[in-house]
Tab-separated table of C-alpha atoms in Angstrom:
chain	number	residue	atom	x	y	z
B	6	UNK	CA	78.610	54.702	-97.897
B	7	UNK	CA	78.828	53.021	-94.984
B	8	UNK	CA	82.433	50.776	-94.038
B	9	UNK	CA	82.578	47.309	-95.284
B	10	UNK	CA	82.672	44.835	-92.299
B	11	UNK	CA	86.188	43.532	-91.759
B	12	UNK	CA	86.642	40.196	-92.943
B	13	UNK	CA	86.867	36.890	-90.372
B	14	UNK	CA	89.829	37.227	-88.197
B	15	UNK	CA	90.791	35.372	-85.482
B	16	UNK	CA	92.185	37.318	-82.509
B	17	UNK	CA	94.920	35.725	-80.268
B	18	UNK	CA	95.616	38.691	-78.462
B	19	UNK	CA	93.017	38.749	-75.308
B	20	UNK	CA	96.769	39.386	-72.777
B	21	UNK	CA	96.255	42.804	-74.501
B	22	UNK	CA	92.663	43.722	-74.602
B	23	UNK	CA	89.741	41.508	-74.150
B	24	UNK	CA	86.508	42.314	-76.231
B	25	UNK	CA	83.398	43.081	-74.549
B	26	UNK	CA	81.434	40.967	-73.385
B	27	UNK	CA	77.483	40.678	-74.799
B	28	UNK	CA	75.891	40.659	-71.307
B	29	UNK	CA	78.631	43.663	-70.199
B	30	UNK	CA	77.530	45.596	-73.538
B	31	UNK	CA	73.772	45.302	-72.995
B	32	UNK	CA	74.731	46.515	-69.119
B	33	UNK	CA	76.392	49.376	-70.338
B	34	UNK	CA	73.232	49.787	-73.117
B	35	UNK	CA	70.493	49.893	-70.236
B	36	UNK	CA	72.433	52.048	-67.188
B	37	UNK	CA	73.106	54.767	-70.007
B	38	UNK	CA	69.219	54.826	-70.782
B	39	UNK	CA	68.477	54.852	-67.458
B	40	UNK	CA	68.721	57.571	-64.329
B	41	UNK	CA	69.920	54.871	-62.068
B	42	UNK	CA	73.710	54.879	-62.751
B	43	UNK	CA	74.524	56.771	-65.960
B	44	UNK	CA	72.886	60.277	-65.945
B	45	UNK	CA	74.209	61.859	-62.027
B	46	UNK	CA	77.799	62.454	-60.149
B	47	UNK	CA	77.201	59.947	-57.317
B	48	UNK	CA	78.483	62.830	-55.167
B	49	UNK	CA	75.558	64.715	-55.229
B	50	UNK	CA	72.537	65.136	-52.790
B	51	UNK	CA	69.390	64.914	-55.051
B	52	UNK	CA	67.674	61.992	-55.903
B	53	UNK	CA	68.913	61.153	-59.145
B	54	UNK	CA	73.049	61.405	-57.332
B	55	UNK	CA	71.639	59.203	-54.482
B	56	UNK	CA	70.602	57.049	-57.144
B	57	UNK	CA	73.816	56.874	-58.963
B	58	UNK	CA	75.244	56.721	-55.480
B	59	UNK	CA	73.425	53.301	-54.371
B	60	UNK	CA	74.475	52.250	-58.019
B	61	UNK	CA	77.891	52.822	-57.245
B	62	UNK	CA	77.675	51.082	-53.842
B	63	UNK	CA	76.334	47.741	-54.930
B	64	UNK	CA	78.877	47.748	-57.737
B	65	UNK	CA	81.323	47.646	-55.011
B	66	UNK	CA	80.068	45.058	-53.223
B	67	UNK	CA	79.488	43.066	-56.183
B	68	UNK	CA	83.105	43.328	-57.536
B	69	UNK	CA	84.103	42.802	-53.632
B	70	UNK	CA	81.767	39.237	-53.473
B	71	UNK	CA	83.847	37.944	-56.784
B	72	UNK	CA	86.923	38.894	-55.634
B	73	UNK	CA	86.376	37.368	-51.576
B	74	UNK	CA	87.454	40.663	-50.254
B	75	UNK	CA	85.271	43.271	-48.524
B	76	UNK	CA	83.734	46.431	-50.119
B	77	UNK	CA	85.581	49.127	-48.209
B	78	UNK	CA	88.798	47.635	-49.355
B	79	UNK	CA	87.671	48.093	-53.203
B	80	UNK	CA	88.307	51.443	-54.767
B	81	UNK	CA	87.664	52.093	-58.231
B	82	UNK	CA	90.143	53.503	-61.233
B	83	UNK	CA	91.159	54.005	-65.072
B	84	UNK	CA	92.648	50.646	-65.163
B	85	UNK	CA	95.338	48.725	-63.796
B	86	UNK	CA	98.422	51.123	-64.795
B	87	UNK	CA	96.522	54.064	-62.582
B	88	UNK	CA	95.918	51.371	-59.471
B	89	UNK	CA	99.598	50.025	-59.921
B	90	UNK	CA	100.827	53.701	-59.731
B	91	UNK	CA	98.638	54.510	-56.690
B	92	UNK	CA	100.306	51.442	-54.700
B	93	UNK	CA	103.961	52.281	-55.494
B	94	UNK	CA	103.811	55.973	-55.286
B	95	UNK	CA	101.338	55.829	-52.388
B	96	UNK	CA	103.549	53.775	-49.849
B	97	UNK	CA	106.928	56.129	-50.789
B	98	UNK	CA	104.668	59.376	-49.971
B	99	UNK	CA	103.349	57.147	-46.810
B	100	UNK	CA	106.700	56.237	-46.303
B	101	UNK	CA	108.199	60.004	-46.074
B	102	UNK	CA	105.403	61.207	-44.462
B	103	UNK	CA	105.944	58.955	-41.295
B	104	UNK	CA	109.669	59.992	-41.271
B	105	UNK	CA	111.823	57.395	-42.550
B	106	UNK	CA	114.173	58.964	-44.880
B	107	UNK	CA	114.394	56.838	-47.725
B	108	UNK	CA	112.194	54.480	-48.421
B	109	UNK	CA	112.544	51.117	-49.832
B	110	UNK	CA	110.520	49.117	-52.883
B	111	UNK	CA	111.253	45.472	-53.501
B	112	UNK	CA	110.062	44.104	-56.650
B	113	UNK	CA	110.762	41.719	-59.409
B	114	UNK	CA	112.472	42.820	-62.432
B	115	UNK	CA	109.320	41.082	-64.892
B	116	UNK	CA	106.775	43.554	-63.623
B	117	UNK	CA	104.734	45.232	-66.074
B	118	UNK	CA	105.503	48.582	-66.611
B	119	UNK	CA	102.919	50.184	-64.503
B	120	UNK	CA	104.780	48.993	-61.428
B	121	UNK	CA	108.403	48.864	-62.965
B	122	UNK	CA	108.535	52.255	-64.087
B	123	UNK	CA	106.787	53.936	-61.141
B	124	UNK	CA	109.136	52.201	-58.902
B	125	UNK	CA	112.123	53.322	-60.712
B	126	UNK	CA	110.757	56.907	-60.829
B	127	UNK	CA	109.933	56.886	-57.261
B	128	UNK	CA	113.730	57.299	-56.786
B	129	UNK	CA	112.997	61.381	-57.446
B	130	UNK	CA	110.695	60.654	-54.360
B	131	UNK	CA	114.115	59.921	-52.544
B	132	UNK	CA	113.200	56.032	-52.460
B	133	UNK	CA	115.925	52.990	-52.861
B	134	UNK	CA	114.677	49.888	-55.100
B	135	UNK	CA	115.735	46.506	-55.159
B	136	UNK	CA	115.191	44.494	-58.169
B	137	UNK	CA	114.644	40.423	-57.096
B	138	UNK	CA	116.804	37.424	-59.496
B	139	UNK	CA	114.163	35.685	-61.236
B	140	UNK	CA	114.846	32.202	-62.400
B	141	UNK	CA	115.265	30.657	-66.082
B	142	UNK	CA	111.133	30.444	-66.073
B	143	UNK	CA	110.841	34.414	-64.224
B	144	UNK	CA	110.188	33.040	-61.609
B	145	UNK	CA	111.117	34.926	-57.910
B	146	UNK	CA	112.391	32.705	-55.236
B	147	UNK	CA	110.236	33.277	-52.057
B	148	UNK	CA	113.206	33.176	-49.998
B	149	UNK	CA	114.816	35.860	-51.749
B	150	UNK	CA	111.866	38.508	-51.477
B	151	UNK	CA	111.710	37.821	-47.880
B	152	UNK	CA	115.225	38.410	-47.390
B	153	UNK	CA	115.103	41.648	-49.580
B	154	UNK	CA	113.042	42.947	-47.382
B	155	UNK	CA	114.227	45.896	-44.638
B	156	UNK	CA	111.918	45.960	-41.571
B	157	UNK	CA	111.084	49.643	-40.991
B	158	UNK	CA	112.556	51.149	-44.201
B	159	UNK	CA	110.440	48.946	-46.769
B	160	UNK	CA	107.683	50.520	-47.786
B	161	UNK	CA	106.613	47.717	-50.328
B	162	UNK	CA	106.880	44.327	-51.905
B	163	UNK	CA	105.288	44.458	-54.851
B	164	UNK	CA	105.410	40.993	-57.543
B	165	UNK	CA	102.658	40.100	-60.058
B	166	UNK	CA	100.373	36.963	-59.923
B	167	UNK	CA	100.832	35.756	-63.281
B	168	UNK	CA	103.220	37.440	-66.111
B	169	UNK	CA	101.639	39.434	-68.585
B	170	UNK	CA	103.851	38.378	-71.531
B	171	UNK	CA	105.053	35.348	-71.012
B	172	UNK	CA	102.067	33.714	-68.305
B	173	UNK	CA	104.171	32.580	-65.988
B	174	UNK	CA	102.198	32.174	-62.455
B	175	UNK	CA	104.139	33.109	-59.358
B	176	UNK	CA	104.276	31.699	-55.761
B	177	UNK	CA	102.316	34.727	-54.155
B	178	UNK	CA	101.393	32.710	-51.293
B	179	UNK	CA	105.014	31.843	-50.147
B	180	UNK	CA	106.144	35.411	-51.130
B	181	UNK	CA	104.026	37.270	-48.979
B	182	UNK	CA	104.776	33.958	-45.882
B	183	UNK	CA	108.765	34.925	-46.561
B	184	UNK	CA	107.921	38.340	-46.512
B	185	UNK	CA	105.639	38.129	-43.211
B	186	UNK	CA	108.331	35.725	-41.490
B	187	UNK	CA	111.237	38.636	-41.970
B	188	UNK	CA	109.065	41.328	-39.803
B	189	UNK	CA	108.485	39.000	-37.503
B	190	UNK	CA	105.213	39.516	-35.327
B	191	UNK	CA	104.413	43.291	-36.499
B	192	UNK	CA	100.667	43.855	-37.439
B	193	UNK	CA	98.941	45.198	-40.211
B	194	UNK	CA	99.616	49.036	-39.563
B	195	UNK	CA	102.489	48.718	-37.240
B	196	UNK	CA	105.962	50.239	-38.226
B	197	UNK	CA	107.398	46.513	-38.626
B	198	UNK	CA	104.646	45.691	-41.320
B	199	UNK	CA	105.863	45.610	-44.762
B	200	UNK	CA	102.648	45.681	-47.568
B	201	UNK	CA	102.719	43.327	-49.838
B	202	UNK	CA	100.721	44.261	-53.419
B	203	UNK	CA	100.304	41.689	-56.457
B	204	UNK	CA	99.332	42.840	-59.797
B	205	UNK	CA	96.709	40.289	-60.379
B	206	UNK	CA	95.689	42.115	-64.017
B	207	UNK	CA	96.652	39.106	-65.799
B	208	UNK	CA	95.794	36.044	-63.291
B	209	UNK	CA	91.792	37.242	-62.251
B	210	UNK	CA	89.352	35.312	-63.881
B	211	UNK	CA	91.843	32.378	-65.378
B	212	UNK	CA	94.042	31.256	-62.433
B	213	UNK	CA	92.636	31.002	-58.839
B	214	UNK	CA	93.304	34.112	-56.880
B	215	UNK	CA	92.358	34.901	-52.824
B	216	UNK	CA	93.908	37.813	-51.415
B	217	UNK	CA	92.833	36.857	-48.172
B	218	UNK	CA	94.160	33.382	-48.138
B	219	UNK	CA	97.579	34.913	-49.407
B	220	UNK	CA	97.941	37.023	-46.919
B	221	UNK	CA	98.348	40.181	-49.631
B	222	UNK	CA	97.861	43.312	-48.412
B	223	UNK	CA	96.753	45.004	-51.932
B	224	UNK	CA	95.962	43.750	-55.348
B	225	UNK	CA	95.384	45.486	-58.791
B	226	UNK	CA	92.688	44.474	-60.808
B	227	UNK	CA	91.420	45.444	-64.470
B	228	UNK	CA	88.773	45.518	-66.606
B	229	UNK	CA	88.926	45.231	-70.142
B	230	UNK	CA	91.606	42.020	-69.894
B	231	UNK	CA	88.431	40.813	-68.981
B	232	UNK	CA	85.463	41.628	-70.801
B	233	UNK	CA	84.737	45.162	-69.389
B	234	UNK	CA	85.279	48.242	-71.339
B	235	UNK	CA	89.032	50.349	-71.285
B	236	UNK	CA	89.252	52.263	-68.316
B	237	UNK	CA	87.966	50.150	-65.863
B	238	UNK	CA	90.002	48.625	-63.031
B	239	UNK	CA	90.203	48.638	-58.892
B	240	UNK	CA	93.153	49.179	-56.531
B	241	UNK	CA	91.779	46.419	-53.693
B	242	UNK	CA	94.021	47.603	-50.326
B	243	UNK	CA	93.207	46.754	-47.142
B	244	UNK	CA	92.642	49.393	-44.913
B	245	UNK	CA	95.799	49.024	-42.380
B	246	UNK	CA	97.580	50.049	-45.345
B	247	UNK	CA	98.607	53.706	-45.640
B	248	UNK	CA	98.686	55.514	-49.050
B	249	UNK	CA	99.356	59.193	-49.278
B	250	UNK	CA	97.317	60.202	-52.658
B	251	UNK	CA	100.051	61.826	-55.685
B	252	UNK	CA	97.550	64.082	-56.739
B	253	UNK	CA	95.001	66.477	-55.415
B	254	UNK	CA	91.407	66.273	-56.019
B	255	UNK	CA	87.920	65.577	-53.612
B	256	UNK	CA	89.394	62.475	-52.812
B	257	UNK	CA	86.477	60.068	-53.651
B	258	UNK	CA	87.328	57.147	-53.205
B	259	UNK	CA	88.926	56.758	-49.749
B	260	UNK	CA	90.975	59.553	-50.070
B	261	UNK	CA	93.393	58.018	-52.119
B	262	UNK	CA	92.051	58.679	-55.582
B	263	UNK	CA	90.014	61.272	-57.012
B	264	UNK	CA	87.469	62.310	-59.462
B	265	UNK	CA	83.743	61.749	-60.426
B	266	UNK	CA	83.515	58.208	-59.961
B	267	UNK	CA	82.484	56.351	-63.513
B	268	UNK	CA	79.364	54.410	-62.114
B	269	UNK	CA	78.696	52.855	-65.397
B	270	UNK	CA	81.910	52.013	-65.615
B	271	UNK	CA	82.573	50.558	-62.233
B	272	UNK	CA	79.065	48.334	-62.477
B	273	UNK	CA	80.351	46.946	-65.881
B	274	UNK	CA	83.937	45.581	-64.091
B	275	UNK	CA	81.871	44.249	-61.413
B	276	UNK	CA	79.693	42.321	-63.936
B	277	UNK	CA	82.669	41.385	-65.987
B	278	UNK	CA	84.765	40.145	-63.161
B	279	UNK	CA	81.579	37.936	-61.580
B	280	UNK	CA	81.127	36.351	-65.216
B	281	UNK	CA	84.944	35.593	-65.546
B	282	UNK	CA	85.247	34.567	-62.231
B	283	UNK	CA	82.194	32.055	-62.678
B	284	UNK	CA	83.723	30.176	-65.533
B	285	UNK	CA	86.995	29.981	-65.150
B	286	UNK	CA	87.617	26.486	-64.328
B	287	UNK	CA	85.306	25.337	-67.251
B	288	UNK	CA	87.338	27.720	-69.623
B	289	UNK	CA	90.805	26.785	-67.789
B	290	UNK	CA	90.116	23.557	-68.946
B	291	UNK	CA	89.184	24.048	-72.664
B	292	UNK	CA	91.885	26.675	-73.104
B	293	UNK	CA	94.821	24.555	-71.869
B	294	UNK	CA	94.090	22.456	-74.400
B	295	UNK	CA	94.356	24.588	-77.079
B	296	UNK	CA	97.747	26.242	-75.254
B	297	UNK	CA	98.731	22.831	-75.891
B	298	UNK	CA	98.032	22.416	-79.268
B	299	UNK	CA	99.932	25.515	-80.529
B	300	UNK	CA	103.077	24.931	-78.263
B	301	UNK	CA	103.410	21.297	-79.707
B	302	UNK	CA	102.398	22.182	-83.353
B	303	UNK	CA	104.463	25.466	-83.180
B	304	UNK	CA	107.124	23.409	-81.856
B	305	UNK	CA	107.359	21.327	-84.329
B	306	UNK	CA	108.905	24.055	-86.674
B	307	UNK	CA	112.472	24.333	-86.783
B	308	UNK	CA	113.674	27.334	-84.814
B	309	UNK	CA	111.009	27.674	-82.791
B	310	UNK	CA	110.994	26.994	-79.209
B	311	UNK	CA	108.162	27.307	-76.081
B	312	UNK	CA	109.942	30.409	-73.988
B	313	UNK	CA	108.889	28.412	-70.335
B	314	UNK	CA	109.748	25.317	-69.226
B	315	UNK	CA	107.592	22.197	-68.812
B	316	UNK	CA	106.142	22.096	-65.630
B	317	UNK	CA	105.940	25.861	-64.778
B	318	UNK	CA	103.089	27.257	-63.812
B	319	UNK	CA	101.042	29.141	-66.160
B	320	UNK	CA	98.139	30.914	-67.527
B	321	UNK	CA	96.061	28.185	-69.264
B	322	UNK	CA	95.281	30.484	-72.153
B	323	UNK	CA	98.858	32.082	-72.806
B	324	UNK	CA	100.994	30.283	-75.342
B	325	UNK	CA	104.578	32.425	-75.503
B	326	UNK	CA	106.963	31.204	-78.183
B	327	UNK	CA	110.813	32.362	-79.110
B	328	UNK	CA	112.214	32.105	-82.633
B	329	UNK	CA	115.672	31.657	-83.894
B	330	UNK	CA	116.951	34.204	-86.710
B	331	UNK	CA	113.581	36.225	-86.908
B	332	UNK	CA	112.173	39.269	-87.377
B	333	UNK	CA	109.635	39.278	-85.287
B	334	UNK	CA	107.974	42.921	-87.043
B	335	UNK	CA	108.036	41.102	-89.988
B	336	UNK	CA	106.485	37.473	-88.497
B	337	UNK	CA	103.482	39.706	-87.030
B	338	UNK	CA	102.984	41.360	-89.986
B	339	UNK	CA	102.778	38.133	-92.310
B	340	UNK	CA	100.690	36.770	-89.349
B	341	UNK	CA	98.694	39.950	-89.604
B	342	UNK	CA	98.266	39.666	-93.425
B	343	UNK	CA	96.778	36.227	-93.084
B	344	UNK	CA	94.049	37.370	-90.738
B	345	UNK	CA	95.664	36.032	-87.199
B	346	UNK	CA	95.760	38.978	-84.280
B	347	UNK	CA	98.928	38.430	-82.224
B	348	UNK	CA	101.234	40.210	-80.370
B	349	UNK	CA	104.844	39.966	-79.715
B	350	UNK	CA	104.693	41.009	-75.840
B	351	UNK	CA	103.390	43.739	-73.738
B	352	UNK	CA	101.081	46.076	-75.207
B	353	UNK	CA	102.117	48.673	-73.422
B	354	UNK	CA	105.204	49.166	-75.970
B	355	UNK	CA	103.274	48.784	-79.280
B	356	UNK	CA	105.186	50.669	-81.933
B	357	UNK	CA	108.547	50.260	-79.911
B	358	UNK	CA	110.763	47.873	-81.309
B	359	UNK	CA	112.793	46.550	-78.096
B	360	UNK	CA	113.914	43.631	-76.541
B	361	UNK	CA	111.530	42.173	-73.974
B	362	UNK	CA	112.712	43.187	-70.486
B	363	UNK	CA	110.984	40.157	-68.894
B	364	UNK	CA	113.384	37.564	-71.329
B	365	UNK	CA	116.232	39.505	-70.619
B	366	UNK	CA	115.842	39.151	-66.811
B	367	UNK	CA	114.708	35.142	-67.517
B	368	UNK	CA	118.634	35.343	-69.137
B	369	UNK	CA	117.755	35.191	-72.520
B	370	UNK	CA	120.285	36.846	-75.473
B	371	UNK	CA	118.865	39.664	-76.862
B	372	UNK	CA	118.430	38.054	-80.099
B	373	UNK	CA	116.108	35.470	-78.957
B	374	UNK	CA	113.934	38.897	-76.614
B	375	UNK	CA	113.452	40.722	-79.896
B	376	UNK	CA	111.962	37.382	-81.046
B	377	UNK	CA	109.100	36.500	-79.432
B	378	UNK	CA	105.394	35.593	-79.932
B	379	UNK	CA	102.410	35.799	-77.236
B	380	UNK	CA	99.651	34.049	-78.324
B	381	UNK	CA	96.879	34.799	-75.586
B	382	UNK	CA	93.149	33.316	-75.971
B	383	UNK	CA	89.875	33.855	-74.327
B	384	UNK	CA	86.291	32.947	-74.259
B	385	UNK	CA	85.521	33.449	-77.660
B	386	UNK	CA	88.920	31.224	-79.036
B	387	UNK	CA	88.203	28.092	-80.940
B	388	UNK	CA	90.154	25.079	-81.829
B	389	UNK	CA	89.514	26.607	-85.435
B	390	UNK	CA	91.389	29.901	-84.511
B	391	UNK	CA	94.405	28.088	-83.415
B	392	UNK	CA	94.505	25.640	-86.136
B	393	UNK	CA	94.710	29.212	-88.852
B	394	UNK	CA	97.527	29.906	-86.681
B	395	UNK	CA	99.592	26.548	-87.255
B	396	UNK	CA	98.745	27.250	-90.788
B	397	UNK	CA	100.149	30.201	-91.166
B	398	UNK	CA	103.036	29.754	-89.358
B	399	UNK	CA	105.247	28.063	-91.355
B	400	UNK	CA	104.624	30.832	-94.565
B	401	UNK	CA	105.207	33.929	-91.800
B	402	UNK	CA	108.378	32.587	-90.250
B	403	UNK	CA	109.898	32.292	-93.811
B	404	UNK	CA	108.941	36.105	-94.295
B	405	UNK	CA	110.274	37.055	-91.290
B	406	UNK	CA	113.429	34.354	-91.137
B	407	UNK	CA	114.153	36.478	-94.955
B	408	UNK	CA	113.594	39.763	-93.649
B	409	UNK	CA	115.967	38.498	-90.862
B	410	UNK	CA	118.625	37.850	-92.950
B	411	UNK	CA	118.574	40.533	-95.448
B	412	UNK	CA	118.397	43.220	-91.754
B	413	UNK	CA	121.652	41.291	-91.243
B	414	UNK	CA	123.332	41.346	-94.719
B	415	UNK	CA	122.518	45.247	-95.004
């Protein structure tokens, strides 16, 4: 027999994964019935690869148009982890290969994991980090990136557009203008020039983002956060900016990463990223509200307290939450048992029961980062969904406020 369908849930966990979007799906339905994108390596000289290979190209250009870059700066990955990885690992191999000895990274100590750990690991590479102060909201002071910076021996500034646990929204503009005023008048490609690379994985498509008008030098963008299937994502870098690939391969796409490029793949993040791109101030609108709601109803509890302050700037669909004397295993599972899909942080540690790095650095007690919620919505949330939350709430944080204490009496 056939599975039963699952029954109604609502799903407050689009920070992690996104589902697929209908018009993406029925994409994805038509290029793998078709010769045109789905059936040739884009690589190859016959018809049906210089097919796949004009498919290829105008997904590029598409994804470039909705992003207000240019094509030739786009190149196509696995995600956002692989493009993050590229960008670190990339300028320290640069870096060494143009003879300085030890290169240095600058970033912010609330990174995701795909730039926090490669940056840390690049130290076998024989490169120096510096980890920025962030402020009680994780915020980085522009000032202090600037001044982190070593003209000549930097190889990269790298700080994310918007937080991918808590939604905070950083200054990128005045970053990359402290950054710019420490070198000085160096170019793009001269010695002086220090790249500067955002992690935009959790700001494209729900807070305003321009590259260009920044100033940033690359940016990381990835698919299924917004509608597109897993494993889709782009590195955008401009050109000026040197990367030595980490890996061998035919060097596909610009030399800097390899392998049969996923055409299918690449022309559903193109589609997905136009769509999100399109409606974002329409859904910025409708899901601040509800952001709202569950901060002031959740609020309301005793114990329970919004993890930024008023006034920052933030996601419009990310509502982050810290509990007094919780477990939070046990508040997801009672959340989970009455049919509401949440998460306590980055998804990139499911299973592992740790503190949040990205409180701890915002100077929160350890208690209060093994206590969190991250309630993230998208296009398909409704004021219904949220509402089931505020429900539930007050039941789950008993369960978990008991497991709490009998952790602590054993």
């Amino acid at each position: 027999m056939p599975p039963s369908e699952p029954a109604a849930r609502s799903y407050l966990d689009h920070a992690a994964c996104a589902p697929v979007r209908p018009e993406v799906a029925a994409q994805i339905t038509r290029d793998l019935a078709r010769a045109t994108a789905g059936r040739a390596n884009p690589a190859a000289l016959h018809a049906s690869g210089r097919r796949a290979g004009a498919a290829l190209c105008e997904a590029r250009a598409r994804l470039a148009a909705a992003l207000g870059v240019d094509p030739h700066e786009v190149l196509f990955t696995s995600g956002g982890t692989e493009a993050d990885g590229l960008v670190v690992v990339g300028r320290v191999l640069a870096a060494r290969a143009a003879g300085v000895e030890r290169p240095h990274l600058v970033v912010s100590p609330v990174e995701h994991p795909a730039v926090l750990d490669s940056a840390r690991r690049a130290r076998a590479l024989g490169a120096d980090l510096t980890l920025l102060d962030v402020d009680a909201a994780g915020r980085v002071a522009p000032g202090d990136a600037g001044r982190a910076v070593e003209p000549g021996r930097t190889a990269l500034v790298s700080v994310m557009t918007a937080n991918n646990e808590t939604g905070l929204v950083q200054d990128v503009a005045g970053l990359v203008a402290a950054v710019r005023g420490r070198t000085g008048p160096a170019r793009p490609g001269d010695p002086g020039w220090v790249p500067v690379h955002s992690d935009a994985v959790a700001a494209v498509g729900r807070v305003d983002v321009d590259m260009g008008r920044w100033g940033l030098d690359a940016m990381t963008v990835s698919g299924h956060k917004l509608g597109a299937p897993v494993g889709t994502g782009a590195l955008v870098v401009r050109r000026e900016v040197a990367l030595t690939a980490p890996t061998g391969g035919g060097g596909q796409e610009r030399g800097i990463r390899s392998g049969t490029q996923d055409v299918v793949g690449a022309r559903a993040l193109a589609l997905a990223v136009e769509l999100a791109v399109a409606e974002r101030e329409a859904q910025a609108v409708r899901l601040e509200a509800l952001r709202r709601r569950i901060l002031a109803g959740a609020t309301a509890l005793p114990g329970v307290h919004a993890t930024l302050p008023e006034g920052a700037s933030h996601l419009p669909g990310t509502a982050h939450l810290w509990f007094e004397d919780v477990d939070a295993q046990a508040l997801l599972m009672a959340l989970d048992l009455a049919g509401i899909d949440a998460s306590a942080g980055s998804a990139c540690h499911a299973g592992v029961s740790r503190p949040s790095g990205v409180l701890l650095a915002m100077g929160f007690a350890e208690s209060a980062a093994r206590s969190t919620l991250r309630c993230s919505m998208g296009r398909e949330t409704t004021a219904a969904d949220v509402e089931r939350l505020l429900s539930a709430l007050p039941g789950a944080l008993e369960t978990a406020r008991r497991a709490a204490r009998a952790a602590g009496a054993g």
